[in-house]
Coordinates of C-alpha atoms and ligand atoms in Angstrom, one line a residue:
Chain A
X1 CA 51.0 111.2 -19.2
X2 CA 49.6 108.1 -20.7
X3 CA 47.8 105.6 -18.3
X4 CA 49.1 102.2 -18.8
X5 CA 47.6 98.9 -18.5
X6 CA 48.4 96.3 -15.6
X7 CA 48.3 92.7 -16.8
X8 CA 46.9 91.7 -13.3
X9 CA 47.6 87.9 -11.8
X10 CA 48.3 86.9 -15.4
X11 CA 51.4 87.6 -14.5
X12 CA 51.7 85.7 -11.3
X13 CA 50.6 82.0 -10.8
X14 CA 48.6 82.3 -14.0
X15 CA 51.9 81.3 -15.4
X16 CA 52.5 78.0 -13.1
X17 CA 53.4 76.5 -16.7
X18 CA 56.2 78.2 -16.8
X19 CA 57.6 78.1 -13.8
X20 CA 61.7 76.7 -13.6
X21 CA 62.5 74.4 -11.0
X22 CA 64.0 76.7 -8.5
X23 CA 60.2 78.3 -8.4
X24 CA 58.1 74.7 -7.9
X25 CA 60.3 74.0 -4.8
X26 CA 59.7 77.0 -3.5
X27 CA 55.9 76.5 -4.0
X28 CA 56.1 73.0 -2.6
X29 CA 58.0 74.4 0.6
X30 CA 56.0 76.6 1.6
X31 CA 52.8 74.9 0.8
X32 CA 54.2 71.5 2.6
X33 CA 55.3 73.7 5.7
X34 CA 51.9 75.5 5.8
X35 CA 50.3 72.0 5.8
X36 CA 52.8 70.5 8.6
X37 CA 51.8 73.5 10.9
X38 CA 48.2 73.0 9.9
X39 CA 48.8 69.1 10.9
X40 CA 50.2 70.3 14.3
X41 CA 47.0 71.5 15.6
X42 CA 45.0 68.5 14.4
X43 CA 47.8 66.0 16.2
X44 CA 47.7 68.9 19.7
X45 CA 43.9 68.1 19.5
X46 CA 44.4 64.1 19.1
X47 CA 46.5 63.8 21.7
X48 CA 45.0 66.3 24.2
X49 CA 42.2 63.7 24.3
X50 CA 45.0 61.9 26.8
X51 CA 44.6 64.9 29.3
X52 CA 40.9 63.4 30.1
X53 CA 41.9 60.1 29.7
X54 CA 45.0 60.3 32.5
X55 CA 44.4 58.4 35.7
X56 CA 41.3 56.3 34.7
X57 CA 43.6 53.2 35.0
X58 CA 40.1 51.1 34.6
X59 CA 39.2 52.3 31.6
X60 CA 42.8 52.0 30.1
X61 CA 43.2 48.2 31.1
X62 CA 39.9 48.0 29.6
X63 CA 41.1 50.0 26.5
X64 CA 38.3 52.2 26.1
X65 CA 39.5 55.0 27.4
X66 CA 39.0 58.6 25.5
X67 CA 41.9 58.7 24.1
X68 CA 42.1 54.9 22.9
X69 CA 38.5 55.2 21.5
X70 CA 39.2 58.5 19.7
X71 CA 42.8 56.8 18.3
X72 CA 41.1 53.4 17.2
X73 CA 38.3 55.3 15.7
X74 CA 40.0 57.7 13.5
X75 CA 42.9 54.9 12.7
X76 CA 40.0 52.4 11.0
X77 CA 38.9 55.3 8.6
X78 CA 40.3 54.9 5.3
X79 CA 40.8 58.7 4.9
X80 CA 42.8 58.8 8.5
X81 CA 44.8 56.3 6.5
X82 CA 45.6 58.0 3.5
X83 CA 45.8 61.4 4.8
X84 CA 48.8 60.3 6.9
X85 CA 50.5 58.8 3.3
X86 CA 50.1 62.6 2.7
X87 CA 51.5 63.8 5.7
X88 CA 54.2 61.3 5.2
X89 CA 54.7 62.9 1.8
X90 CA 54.5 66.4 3.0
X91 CA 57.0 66.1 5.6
X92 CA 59.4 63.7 3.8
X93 CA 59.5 66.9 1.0
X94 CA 59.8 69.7 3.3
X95 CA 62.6 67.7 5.1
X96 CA 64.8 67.1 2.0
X97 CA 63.8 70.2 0.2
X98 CA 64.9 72.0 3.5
X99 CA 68.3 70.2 3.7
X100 CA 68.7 71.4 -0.3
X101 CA 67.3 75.2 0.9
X102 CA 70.1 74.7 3.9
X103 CA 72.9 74.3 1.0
X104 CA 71.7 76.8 -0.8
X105 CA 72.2 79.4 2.0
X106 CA 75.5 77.6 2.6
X107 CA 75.9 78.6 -1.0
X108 CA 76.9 74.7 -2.0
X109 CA 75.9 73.4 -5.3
X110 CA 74.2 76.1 -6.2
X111 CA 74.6 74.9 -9.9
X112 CA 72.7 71.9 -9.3
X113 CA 69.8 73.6 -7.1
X114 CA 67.7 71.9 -9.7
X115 CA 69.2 68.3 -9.7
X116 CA 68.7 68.4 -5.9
X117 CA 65.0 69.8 -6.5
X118 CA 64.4 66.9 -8.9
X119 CA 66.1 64.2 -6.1
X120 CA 63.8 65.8 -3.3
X121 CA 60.8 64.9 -5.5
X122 CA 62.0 61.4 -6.1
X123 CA 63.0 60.3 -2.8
X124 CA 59.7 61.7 -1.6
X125 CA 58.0 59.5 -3.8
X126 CA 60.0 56.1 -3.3
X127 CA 59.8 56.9 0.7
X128 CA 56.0 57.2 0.4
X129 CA 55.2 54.4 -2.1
X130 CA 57.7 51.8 0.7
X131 CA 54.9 53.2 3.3
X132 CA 52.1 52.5 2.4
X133 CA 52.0 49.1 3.0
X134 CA 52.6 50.1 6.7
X135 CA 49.9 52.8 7.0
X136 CA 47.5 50.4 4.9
X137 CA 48.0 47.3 7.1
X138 CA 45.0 46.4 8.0
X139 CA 42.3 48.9 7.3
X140 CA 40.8 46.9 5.0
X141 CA 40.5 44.0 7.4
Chain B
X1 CA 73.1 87.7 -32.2
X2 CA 70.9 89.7 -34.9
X3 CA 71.4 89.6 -38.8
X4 CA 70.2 92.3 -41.0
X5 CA 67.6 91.4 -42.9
X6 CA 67.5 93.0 -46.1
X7 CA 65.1 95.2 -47.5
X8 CA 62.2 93.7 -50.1
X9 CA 61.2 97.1 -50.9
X10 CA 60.0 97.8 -54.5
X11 CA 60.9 101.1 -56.0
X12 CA 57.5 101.8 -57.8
X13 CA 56.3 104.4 -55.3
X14 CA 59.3 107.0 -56.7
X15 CA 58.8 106.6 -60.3
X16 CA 55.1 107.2 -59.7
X17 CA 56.0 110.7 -58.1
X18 CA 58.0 112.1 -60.0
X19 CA 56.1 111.3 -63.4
X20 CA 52.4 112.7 -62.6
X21 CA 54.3 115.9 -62.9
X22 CA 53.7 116.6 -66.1
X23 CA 51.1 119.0 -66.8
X24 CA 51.0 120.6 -70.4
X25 CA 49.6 118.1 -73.4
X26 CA 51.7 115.1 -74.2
X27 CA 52.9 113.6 -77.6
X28 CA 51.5 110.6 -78.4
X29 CA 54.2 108.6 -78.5
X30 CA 54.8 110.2 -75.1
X31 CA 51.6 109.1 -73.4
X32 CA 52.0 105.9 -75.1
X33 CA 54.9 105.5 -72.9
X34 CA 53.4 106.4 -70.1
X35 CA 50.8 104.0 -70.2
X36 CA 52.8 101.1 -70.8
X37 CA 54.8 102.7 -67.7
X38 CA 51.7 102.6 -65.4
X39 CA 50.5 99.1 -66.9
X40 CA 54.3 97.9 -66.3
X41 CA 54.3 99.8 -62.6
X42 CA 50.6 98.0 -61.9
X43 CA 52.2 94.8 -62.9
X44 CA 55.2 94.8 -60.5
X45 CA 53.0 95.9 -57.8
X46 CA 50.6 92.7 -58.5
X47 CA 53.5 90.4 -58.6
X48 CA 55.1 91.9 -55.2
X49 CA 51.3 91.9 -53.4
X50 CA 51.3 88.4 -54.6
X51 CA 54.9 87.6 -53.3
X52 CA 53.9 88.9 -49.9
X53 CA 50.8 87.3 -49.9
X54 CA 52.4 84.1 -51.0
X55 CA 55.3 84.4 -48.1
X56 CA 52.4 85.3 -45.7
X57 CA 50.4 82.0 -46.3
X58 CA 53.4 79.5 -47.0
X59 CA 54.2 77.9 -43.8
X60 CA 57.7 76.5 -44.3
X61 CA 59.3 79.4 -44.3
X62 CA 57.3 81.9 -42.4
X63 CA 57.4 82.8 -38.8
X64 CA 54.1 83.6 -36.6
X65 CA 54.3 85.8 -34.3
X66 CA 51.7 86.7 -31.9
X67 CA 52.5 90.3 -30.4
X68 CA 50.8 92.1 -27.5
X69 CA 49.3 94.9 -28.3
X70 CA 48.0 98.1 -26.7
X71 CA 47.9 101.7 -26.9
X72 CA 46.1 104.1 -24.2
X73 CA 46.1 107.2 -26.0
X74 CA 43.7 105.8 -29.3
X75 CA 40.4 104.9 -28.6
X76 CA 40.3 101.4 -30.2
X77 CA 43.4 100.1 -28.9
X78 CA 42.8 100.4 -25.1
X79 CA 41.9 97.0 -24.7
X80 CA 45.0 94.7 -25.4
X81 CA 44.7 92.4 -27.9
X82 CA 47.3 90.3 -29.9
X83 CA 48.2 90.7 -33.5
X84 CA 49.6 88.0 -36.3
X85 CA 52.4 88.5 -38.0
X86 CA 53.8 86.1 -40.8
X87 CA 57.0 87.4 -41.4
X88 CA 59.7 86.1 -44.0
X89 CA 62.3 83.2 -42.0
X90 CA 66.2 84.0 -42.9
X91 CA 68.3 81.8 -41.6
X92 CA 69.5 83.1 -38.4
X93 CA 66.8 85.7 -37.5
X94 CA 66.1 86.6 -34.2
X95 CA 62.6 87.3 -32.6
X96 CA 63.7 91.4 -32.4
X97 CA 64.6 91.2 -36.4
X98 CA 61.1 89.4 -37.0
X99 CA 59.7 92.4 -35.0
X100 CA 61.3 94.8 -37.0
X101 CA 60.5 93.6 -39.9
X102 CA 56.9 93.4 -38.6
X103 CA 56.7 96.7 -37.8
X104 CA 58.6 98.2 -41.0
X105 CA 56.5 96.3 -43.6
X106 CA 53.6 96.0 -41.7
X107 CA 52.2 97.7 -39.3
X108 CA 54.3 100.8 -38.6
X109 CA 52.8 101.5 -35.4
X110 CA 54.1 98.2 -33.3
X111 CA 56.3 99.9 -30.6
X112 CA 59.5 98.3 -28.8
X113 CA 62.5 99.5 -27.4
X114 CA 65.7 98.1 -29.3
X115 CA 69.2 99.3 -29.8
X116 CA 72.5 97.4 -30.4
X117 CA 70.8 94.1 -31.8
X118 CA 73.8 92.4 -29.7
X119 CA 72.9 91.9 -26.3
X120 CA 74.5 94.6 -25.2
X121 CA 72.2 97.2 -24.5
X122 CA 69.5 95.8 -22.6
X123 CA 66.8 97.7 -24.3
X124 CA 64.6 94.6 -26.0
X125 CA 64.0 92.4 -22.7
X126 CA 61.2 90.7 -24.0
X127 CA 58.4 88.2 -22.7
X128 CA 59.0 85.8 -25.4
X129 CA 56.6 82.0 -24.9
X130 CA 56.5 82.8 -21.8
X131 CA 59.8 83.4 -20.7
X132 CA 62.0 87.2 -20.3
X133 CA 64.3 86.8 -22.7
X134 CA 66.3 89.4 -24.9
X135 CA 64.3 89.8 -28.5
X136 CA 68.4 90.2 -30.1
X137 CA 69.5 86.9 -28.4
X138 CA 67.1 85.0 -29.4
X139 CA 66.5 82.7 -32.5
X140 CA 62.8 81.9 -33.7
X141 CA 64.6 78.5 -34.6
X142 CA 64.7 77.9 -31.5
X143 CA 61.0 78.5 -30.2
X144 CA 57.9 76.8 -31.2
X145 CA 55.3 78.4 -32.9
X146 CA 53.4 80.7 -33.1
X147 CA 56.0 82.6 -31.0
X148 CA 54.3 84.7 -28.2
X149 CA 55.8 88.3 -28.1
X150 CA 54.7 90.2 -24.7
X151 CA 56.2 93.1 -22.6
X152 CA 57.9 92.6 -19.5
X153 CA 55.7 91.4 -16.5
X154 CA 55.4 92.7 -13.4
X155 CA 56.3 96.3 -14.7
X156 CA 53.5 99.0 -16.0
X157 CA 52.7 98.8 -19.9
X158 CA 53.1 102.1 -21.4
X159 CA 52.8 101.2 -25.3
X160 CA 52.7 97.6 -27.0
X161 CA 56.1 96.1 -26.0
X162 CA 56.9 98.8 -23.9
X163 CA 56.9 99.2 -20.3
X164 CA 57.9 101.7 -17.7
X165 CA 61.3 101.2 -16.7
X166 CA 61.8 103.7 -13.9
X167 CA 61.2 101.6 -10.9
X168 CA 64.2 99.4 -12.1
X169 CA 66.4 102.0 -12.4
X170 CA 65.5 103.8 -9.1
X171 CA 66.1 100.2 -7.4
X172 CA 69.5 100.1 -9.5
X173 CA 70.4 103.8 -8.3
X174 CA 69.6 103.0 -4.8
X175 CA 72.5 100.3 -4.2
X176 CA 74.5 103.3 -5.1
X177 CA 76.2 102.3 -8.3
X178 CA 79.8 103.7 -8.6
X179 CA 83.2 103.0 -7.6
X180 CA 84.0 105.1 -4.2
X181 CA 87.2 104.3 -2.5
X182 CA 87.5 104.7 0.8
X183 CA 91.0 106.1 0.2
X184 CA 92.2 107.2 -3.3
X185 CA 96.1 106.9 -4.1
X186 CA 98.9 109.3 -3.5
X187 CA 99.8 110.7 -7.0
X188 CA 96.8 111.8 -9.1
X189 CA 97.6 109.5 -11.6
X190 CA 97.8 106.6 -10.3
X191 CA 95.7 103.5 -11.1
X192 CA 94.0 101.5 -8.9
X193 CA 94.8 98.1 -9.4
X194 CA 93.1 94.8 -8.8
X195 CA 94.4 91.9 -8.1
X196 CA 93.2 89.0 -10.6
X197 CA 91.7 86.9 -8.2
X198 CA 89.7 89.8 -7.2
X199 CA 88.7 90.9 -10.3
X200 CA 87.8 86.8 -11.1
X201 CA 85.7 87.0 -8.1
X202 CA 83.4 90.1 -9.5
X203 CA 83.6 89.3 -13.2
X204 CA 80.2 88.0 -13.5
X205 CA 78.6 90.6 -11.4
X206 CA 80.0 93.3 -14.4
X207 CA 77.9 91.9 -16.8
X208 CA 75.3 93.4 -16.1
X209 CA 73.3 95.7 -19.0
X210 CA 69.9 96.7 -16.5
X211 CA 67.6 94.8 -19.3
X212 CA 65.5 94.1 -16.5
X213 CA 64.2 90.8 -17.5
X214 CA 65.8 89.0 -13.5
X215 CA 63.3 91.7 -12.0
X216 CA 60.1 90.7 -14.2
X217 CA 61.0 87.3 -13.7
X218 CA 61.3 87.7 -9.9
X219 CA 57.7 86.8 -8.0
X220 CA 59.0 88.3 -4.3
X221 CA 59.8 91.5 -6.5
X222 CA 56.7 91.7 -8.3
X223 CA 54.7 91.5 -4.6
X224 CA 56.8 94.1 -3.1
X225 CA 58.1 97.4 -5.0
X226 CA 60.2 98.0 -2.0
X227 CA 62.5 95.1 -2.5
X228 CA 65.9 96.1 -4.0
X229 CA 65.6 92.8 -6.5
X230 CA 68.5 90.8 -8.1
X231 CA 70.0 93.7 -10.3
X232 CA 70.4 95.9 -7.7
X233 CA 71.4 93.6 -5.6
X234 CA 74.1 92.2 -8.3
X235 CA 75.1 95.6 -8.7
X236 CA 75.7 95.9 -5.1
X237 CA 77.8 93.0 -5.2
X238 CA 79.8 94.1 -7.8
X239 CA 80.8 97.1 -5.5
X240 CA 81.1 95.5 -2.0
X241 CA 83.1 92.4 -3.2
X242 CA 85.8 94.6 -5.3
X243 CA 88.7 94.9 -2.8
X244 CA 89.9 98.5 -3.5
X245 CA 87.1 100.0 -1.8
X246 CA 88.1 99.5 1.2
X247 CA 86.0 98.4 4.6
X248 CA 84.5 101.2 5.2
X249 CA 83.1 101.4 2.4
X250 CA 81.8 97.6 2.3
X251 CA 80.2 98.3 5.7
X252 CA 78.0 100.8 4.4
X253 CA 76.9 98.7 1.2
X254 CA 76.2 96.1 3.8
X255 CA 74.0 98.6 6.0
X256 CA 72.1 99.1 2.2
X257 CA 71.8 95.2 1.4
X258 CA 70.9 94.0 5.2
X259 CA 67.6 96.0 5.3
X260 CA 64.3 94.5 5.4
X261 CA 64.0 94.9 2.0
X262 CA 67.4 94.2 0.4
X263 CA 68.8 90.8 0.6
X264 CA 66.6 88.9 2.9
X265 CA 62.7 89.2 0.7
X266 CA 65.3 86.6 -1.9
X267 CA 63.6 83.1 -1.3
X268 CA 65.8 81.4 -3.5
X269 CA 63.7 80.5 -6.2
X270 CA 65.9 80.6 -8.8
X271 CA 63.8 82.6 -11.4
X272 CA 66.4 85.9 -12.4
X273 CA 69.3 83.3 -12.5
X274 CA 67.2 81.4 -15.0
X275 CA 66.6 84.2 -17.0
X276 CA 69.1 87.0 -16.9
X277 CA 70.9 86.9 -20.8
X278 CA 74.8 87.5 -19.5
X279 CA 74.4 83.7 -17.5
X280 CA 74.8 86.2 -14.3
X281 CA 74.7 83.8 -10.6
X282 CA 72.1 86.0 -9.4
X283 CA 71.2 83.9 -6.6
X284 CA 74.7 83.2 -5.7
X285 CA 75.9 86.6 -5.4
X286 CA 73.0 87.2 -3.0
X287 CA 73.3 84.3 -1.1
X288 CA 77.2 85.0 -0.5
X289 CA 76.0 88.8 0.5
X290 CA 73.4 87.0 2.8
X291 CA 76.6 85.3 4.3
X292 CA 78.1 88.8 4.3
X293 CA 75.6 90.5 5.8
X294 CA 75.6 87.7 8.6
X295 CA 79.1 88.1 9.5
X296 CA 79.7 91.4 9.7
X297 CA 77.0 91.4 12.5
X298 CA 77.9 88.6 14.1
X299 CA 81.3 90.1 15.4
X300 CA 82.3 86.5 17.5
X301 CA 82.5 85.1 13.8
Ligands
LIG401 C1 63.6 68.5 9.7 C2 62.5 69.2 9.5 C3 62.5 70.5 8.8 C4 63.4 71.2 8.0 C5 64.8 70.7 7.6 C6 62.8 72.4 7.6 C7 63.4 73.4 6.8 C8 62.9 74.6 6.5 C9 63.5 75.7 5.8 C10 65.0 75.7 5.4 C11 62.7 76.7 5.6 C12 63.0 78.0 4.9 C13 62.5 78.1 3.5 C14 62.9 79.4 2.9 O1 64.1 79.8 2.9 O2 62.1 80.1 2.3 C15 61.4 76.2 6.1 C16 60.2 76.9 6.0 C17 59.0 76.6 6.6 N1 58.8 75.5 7.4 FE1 60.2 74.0 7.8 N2 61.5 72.6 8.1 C18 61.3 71.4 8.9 C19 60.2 71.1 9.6 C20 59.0 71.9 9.7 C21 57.9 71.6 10.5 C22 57.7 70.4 11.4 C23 57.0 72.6 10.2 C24 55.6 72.8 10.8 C25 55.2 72.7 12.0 C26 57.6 73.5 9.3 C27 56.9 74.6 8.8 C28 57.5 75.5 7.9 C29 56.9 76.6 7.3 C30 55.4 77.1 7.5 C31 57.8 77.3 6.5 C32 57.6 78.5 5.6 C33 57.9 79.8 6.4 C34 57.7 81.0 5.5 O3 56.6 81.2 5.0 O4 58.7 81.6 5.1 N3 58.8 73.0 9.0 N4 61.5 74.9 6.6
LIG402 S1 71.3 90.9 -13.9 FE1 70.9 89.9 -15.9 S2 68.7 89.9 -16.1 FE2 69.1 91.3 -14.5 S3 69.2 93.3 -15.5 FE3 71.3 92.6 -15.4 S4 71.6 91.5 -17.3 FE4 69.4 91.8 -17.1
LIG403 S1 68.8 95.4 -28.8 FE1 70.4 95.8 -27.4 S2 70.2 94.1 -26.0 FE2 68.8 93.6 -27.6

């Protein structure tokens, strides 16, 4: 028998160029949910910081408290700032790209799979662009 | 669908046979003959070298091709490569005519699988700029240039264009293929009819010629061999959605489909309905078996 020759990732996301529709969303859904789960840990660790802070009623009044410090600190960093335009991003996408993945299973519209791929994308993007005024506001004060 | 292209042969090659025949002493008049023959037959052969050469460089009407190449049993060849081929437009041609015309005038060692030329017999799913599309089906007027000829991804290379179909076809056997009432009619001669609606409902799913190229195009498929992919799944559809077989029968398919390998490694993406050439719903008809498989556990339903 002849050996034969394997082509190796070439074949795989090597070929992201020519991927159809269908095959993005499923790239973007899985990398968005990936990221959301990654986000949960990150917003567990945030907010545990309240677990110390509970009961010192002094230091809340006085709003330096753990938890307000660690809030107020991260929220003046530019990054903080942007990264949550990308979480906002993320999530809007895996949201509407799970409603579309919801009427796929339903077996609705399965025609325009791609149309609704398309309207995912662009809904994302006028949702996020409206927001950023609101997680800008005042971080370059 | 294909044309025939028509042969561009010359006919020198048999005249030259049959006349260095002659042994014994010839007249003169007869040798003069002969050498205004050979000067004649070196002159056709000039012009038709030139012909080719000139189709070969022109670039309005030729087509480039760019074909993957490899061979494991000669030395040189085990490392793939690509070749160029300029070969002659006709109106109409199809990437698998260009190929044959590559290979016949050529290079007569370029290997592919092709059969009917019509779409029919799955043999030439090629991966043609990129995409798995049927060499017959396809026309180089509609692809940009130079046209990137490859074998199937995601399947074992055994020779230039062609790759090992068995996997497929064990997938495609494993959905068990055939009609198989669960109870056949009184006389022995009577048909088994379906009603229209019925057959409406699995008409797509018969399309089907096992080209393979919804498999290759498949990335859940290429990361796991054990997963039944879209053919065999289609297949399975055909079967489980025709009516005459009976429940019993559609229980079992299901037991084959609702494994952890049959209809739920599909992610939806799309890729085999893109590409299969008979416009098959592949992701539809799994979905709805999905649905299938669903209810027929979920008794309440
Ligand atoms: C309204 C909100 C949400 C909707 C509608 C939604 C919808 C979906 C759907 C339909 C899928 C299945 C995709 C498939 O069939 O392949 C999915 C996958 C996934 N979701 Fe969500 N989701 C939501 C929120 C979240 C959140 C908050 C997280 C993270 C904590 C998350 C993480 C994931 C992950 C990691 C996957 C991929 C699972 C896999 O690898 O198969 N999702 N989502
Ligand atoms: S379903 Fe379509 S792409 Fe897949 S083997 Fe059959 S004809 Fe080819
Ligand atoms: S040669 Fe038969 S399908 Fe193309």
């Amino acid at each position: 028998m002849s050996q034969s020759y394997d082509r190796g990732l070439v074949e795989d996301f090597g070929r992201w160029r020519e991927f159809s529709a269908g095959m993005w969303a499923w790239v973007f859904h899985k990398f968005t949910g990936w990221v959301l789960v990654g986000y949960l840990f990150t917003h567990i660790a945030v907010l545990s910081t309240a677990i110390s802070a509970a009961g010192q009623t002094q230091a809340i009044a006085a709003e330096n408290d753990v938890y307000t410090t660690v809030i107020t600190a991260l929220e003046s960093l530019l990054v903080v700032r942007i990264l949550e335009v990308g979480l906002l991003a993320v999530a809007v996408f895996h949201i509407l790209n799970g409603c579309r993945l919801l009427l796929v299973d339903l077996g609705i519209g399965l025609d325009s799979q791609d149309k609704s791929f398309y309207a995912s994308l662009v809904l994302t993007g006028a949702i996020v662009v409206a927001s950023v005024p609101t997680f800008l506001a005042g971080v370059f004060g | 669908m294909s044309t025939h292209v028509p042969e561009t042969e010359t006919e020198t090659d048999t005249e030259a046979e049959t006349e260095v025949e002659h042994s014994e002493p010839l007249a003169p008049a007869q040798e003069e003959r002969m050498r205004k023959k050979a000067e004649a037959r070196a002159d056709r052969e000039e012009r038709a070298r030139q012909e080719a050469a000139e189709r070969a460089t022109g670039d309005d009407d030729t087509v480039h091709l760019k074909v993957f190449r490899f061979d494991p049993e000669v030395e040189g060849k085990q490392e793939p490569r690509f070749d160029d081929f300029h070969v002659p437009y006709e109106k109409g041609m199809t990437v698998l005519d260009a190929l044959i015309y590559a290979r016949d005038t050529f290079d007569s060692s370029l290997t592919f699988r092709h059969s009917c030329r019509q779409a029919i017999c799955g043999s030439d799913a090629l991966f043609i700029n990129g995409r798995q599309r049927l060499g017959c089906k396809t026309q180089l007027s509609d692809l940009d240039q130079p046209v990137r000829v490859e074998p199937l991804p995601h399947a074992e290379v055994e020779k230039d264009l062609v790759v090992d179909m068995d996997h497929f076809y064990d997938q495609m056997e494993a959905v068990e293929p055939y009609f198989d009432a669960d109870e056949l009619p009184d006389g022995e001669l009577d048909e088994q009819r379906q009603t229209r609606e019925n057959r409406e409902k699995v008409k797509m799913s018969t399309r089907c010629i096992w080209c393979g190229a919804c498999m290759s195009s498949c990335n859940i498929a290429a990361g796991n061999n054990e997963y039944l992919g879209p053919a065999a799944i289609n297949k399975a559809y055909r079967f489980a959605m025709d009516e005459r077989e009976g429940t019993e029968r559609k229980q079992h398919r299901l037991n084959i489909l609702e494994q952890e390998n049959g209809v739920w490694r599909c992610q939806t993406q799309f890729s085999c309905t893109e590409v299969c050439p008979k416009d098959i719903p592949l992701t539809e008809h799994i979905q709805e078996l999905k649905r299938e498989a669903v209810k027929s556990n979920l008794k309440f339903w």
